[in-house]
mmCIF file of C-alpha atoms in Angstrom:
data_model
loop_
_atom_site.group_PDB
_atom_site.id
_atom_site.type_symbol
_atom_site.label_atom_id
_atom_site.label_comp_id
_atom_site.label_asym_id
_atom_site.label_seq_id
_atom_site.Cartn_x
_atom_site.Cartn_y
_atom_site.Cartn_z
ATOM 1 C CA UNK A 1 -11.347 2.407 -11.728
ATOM 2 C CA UNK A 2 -12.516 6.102 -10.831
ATOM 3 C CA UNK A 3 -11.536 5.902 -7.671
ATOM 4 C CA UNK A 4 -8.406 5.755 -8.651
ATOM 5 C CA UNK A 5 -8.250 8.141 -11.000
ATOM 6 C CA UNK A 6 -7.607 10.646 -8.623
ATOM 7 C CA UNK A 7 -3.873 9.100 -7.809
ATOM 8 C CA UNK A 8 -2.929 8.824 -11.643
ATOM 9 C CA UNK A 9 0.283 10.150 -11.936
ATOM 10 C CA UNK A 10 1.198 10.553 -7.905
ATOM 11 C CA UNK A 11 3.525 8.587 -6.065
ATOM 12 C CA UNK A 12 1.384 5.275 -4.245
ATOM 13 C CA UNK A 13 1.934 2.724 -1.715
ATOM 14 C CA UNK A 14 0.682 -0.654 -2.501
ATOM 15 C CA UNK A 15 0.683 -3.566 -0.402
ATOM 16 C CA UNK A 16 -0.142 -7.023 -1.412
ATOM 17 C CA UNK A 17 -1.167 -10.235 -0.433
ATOM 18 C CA UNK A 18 2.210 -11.912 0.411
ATOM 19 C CA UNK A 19 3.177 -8.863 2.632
ATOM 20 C CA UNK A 20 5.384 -6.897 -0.446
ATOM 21 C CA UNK A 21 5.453 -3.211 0.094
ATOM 22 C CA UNK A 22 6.058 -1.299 -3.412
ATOM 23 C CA UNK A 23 5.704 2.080 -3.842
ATOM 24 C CA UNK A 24 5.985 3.833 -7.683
ATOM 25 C CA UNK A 25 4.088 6.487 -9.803
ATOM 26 C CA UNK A 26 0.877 5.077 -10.678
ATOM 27 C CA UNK A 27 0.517 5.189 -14.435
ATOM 28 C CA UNK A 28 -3.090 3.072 -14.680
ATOM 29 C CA UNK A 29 -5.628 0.909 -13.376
ATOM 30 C CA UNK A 30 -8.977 -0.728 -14.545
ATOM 31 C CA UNK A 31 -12.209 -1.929 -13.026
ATOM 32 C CA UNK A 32 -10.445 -4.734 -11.631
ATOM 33 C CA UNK A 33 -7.373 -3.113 -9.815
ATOM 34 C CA UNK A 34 -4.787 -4.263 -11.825
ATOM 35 C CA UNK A 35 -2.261 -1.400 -11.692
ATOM 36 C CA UNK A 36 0.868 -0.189 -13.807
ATOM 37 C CA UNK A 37 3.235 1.138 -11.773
ATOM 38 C CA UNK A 38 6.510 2.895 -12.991
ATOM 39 C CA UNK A 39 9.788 3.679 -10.966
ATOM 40 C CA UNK A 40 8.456 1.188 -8.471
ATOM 41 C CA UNK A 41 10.647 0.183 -5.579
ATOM 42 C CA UNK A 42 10.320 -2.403 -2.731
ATOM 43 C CA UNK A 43 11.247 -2.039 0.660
ATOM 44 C CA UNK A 44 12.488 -4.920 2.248
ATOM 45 C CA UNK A 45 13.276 -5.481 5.681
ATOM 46 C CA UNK A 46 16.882 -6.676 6.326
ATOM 47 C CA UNK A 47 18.063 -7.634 10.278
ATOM 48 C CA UNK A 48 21.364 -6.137 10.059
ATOM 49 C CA UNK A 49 20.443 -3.404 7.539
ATOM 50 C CA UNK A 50 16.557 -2.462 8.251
ATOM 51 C CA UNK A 51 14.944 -1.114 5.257
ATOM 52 C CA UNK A 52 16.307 -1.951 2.041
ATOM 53 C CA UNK A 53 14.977 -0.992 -1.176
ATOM 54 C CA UNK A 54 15.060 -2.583 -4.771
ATOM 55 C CA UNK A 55 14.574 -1.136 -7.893
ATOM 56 C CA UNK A 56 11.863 -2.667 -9.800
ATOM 57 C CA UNK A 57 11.094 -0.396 -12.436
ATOM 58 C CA UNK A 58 7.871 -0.537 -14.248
ATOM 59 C CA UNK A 59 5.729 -3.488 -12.439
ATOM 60 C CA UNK A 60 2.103 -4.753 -13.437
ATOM 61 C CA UNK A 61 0.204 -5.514 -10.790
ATOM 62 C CA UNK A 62 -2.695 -7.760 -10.902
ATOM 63 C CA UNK A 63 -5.613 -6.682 -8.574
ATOM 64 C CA UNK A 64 -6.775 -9.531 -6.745
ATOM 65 C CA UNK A 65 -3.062 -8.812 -5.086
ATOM 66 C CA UNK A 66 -3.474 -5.635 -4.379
ATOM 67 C CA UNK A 67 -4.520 -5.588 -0.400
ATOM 68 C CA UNK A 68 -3.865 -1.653 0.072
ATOM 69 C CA UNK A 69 -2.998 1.390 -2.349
ATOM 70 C CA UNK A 70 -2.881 4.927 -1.409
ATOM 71 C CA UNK A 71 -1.112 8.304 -1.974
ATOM 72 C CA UNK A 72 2.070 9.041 -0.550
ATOM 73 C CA UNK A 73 3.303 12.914 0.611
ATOM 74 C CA UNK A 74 6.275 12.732 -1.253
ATOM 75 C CA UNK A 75 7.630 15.863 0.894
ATOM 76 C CA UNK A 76 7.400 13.790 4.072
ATOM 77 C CA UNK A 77 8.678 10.336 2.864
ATOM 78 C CA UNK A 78 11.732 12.116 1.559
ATOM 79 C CA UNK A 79 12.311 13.821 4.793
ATOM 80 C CA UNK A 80 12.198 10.482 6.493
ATOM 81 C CA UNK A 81 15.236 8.734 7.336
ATOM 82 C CA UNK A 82 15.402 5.620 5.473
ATOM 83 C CA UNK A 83 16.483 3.408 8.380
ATOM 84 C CA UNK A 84 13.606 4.463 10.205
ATOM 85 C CA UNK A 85 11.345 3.537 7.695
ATOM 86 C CA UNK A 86 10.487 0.417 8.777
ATOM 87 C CA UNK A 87 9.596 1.414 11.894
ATOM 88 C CA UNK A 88 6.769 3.773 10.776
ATOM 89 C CA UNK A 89 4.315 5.148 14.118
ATOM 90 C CA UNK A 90 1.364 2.923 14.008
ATOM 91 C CA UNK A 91 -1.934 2.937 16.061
ATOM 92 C CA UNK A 92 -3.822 -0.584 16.816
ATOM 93 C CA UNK A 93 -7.543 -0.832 14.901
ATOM 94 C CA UNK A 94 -10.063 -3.263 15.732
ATOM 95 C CA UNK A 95 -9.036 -6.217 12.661
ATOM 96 C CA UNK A 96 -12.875 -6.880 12.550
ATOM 97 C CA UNK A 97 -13.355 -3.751 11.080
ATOM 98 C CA UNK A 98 -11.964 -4.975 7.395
ATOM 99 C CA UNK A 99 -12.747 -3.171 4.367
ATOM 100 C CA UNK A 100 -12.768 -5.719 1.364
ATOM 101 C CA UNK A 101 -13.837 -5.828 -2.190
ATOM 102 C CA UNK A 102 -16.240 -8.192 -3.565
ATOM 103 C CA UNK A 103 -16.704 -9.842 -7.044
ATOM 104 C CA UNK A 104 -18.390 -7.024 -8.118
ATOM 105 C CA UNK A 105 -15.901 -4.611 -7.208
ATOM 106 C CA UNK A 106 -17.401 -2.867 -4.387
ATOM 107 C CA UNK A 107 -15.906 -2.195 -1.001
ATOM 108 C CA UNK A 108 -17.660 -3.707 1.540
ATOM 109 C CA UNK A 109 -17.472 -3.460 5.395
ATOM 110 C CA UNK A 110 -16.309 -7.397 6.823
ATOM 111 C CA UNK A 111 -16.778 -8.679 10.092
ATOM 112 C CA UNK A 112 -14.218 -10.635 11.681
ATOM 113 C CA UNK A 113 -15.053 -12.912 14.188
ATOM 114 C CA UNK A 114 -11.880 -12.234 16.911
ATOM 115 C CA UNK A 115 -11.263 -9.194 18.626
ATOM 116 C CA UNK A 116 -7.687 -9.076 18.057
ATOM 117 C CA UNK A 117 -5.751 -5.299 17.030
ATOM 118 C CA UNK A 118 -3.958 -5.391 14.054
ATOM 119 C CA UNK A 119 -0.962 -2.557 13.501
ATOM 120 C CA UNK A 120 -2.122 0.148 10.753
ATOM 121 C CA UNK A 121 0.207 2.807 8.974
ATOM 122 C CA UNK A 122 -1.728 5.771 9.707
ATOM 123 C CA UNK A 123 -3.049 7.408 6.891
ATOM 124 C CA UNK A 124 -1.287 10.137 6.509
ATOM 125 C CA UNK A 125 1.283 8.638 5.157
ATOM 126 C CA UNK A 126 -1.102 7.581 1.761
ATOM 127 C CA UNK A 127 -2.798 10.546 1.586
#
């Protein structure tokens, strides 16, 4: 997938369907956005811990689970405390302004009938 291409070999966020956060060096994709991930690790919220992360090492992803990828500034993640990553700043977006893909594999704008917000890690975090 060429859009993609440009975050071969940097470290990536993806989130997926079920609500799993995984971040790893992306080492492929294809038209399809299935993605192989190495040195991936999942962050997991815990009540009495926060954040927790697991090792998952290299992970295949396949693409219709893939809701969100993008670049991470490995300078500022380090730099961020752990425990504080679950509670990353967020600003409210309109959720009828969805970006989806289609069969065909193109993005395209979707309305959503509600006006409710929905919480979005701002993006530069994945740049």
């Amino acid at each position: 997938m060429d859009q993609l291409a440009k975050y071969l070999n940097n470290t990536v966020a993806v989130v997926t369907v079920d609500g799993r956060y995984i971040m790893g060096v992306l080492e492929g994709s294809d038209q399809h956005t299935n993605l192989i991930i190495r040195d991936c690790t999942e962050n997991k919220y815990d009540p009495e811990q926060g954040v927790v992360q697991e090792r998952l090492g290299l992970q295949i992803l396949r693409g219709n689970n893939v809701v969100f990828i993008g670049e991470i500034d490995d300078f500022l993640f380090v730099n961020m405390k752990i425990n504080r990553r679950s509670q990353y700043p967020s600003k409210n977006v309109p959720s009828n302004s969805i970006l989806t893909q289609n069969s065909n594999g193109q993005y395209i704008s979707k309305e959503h009938p509600t006006n409710e917000m929905c919480s979005m890690v701002p993006n530069t975090l994945f740049q």
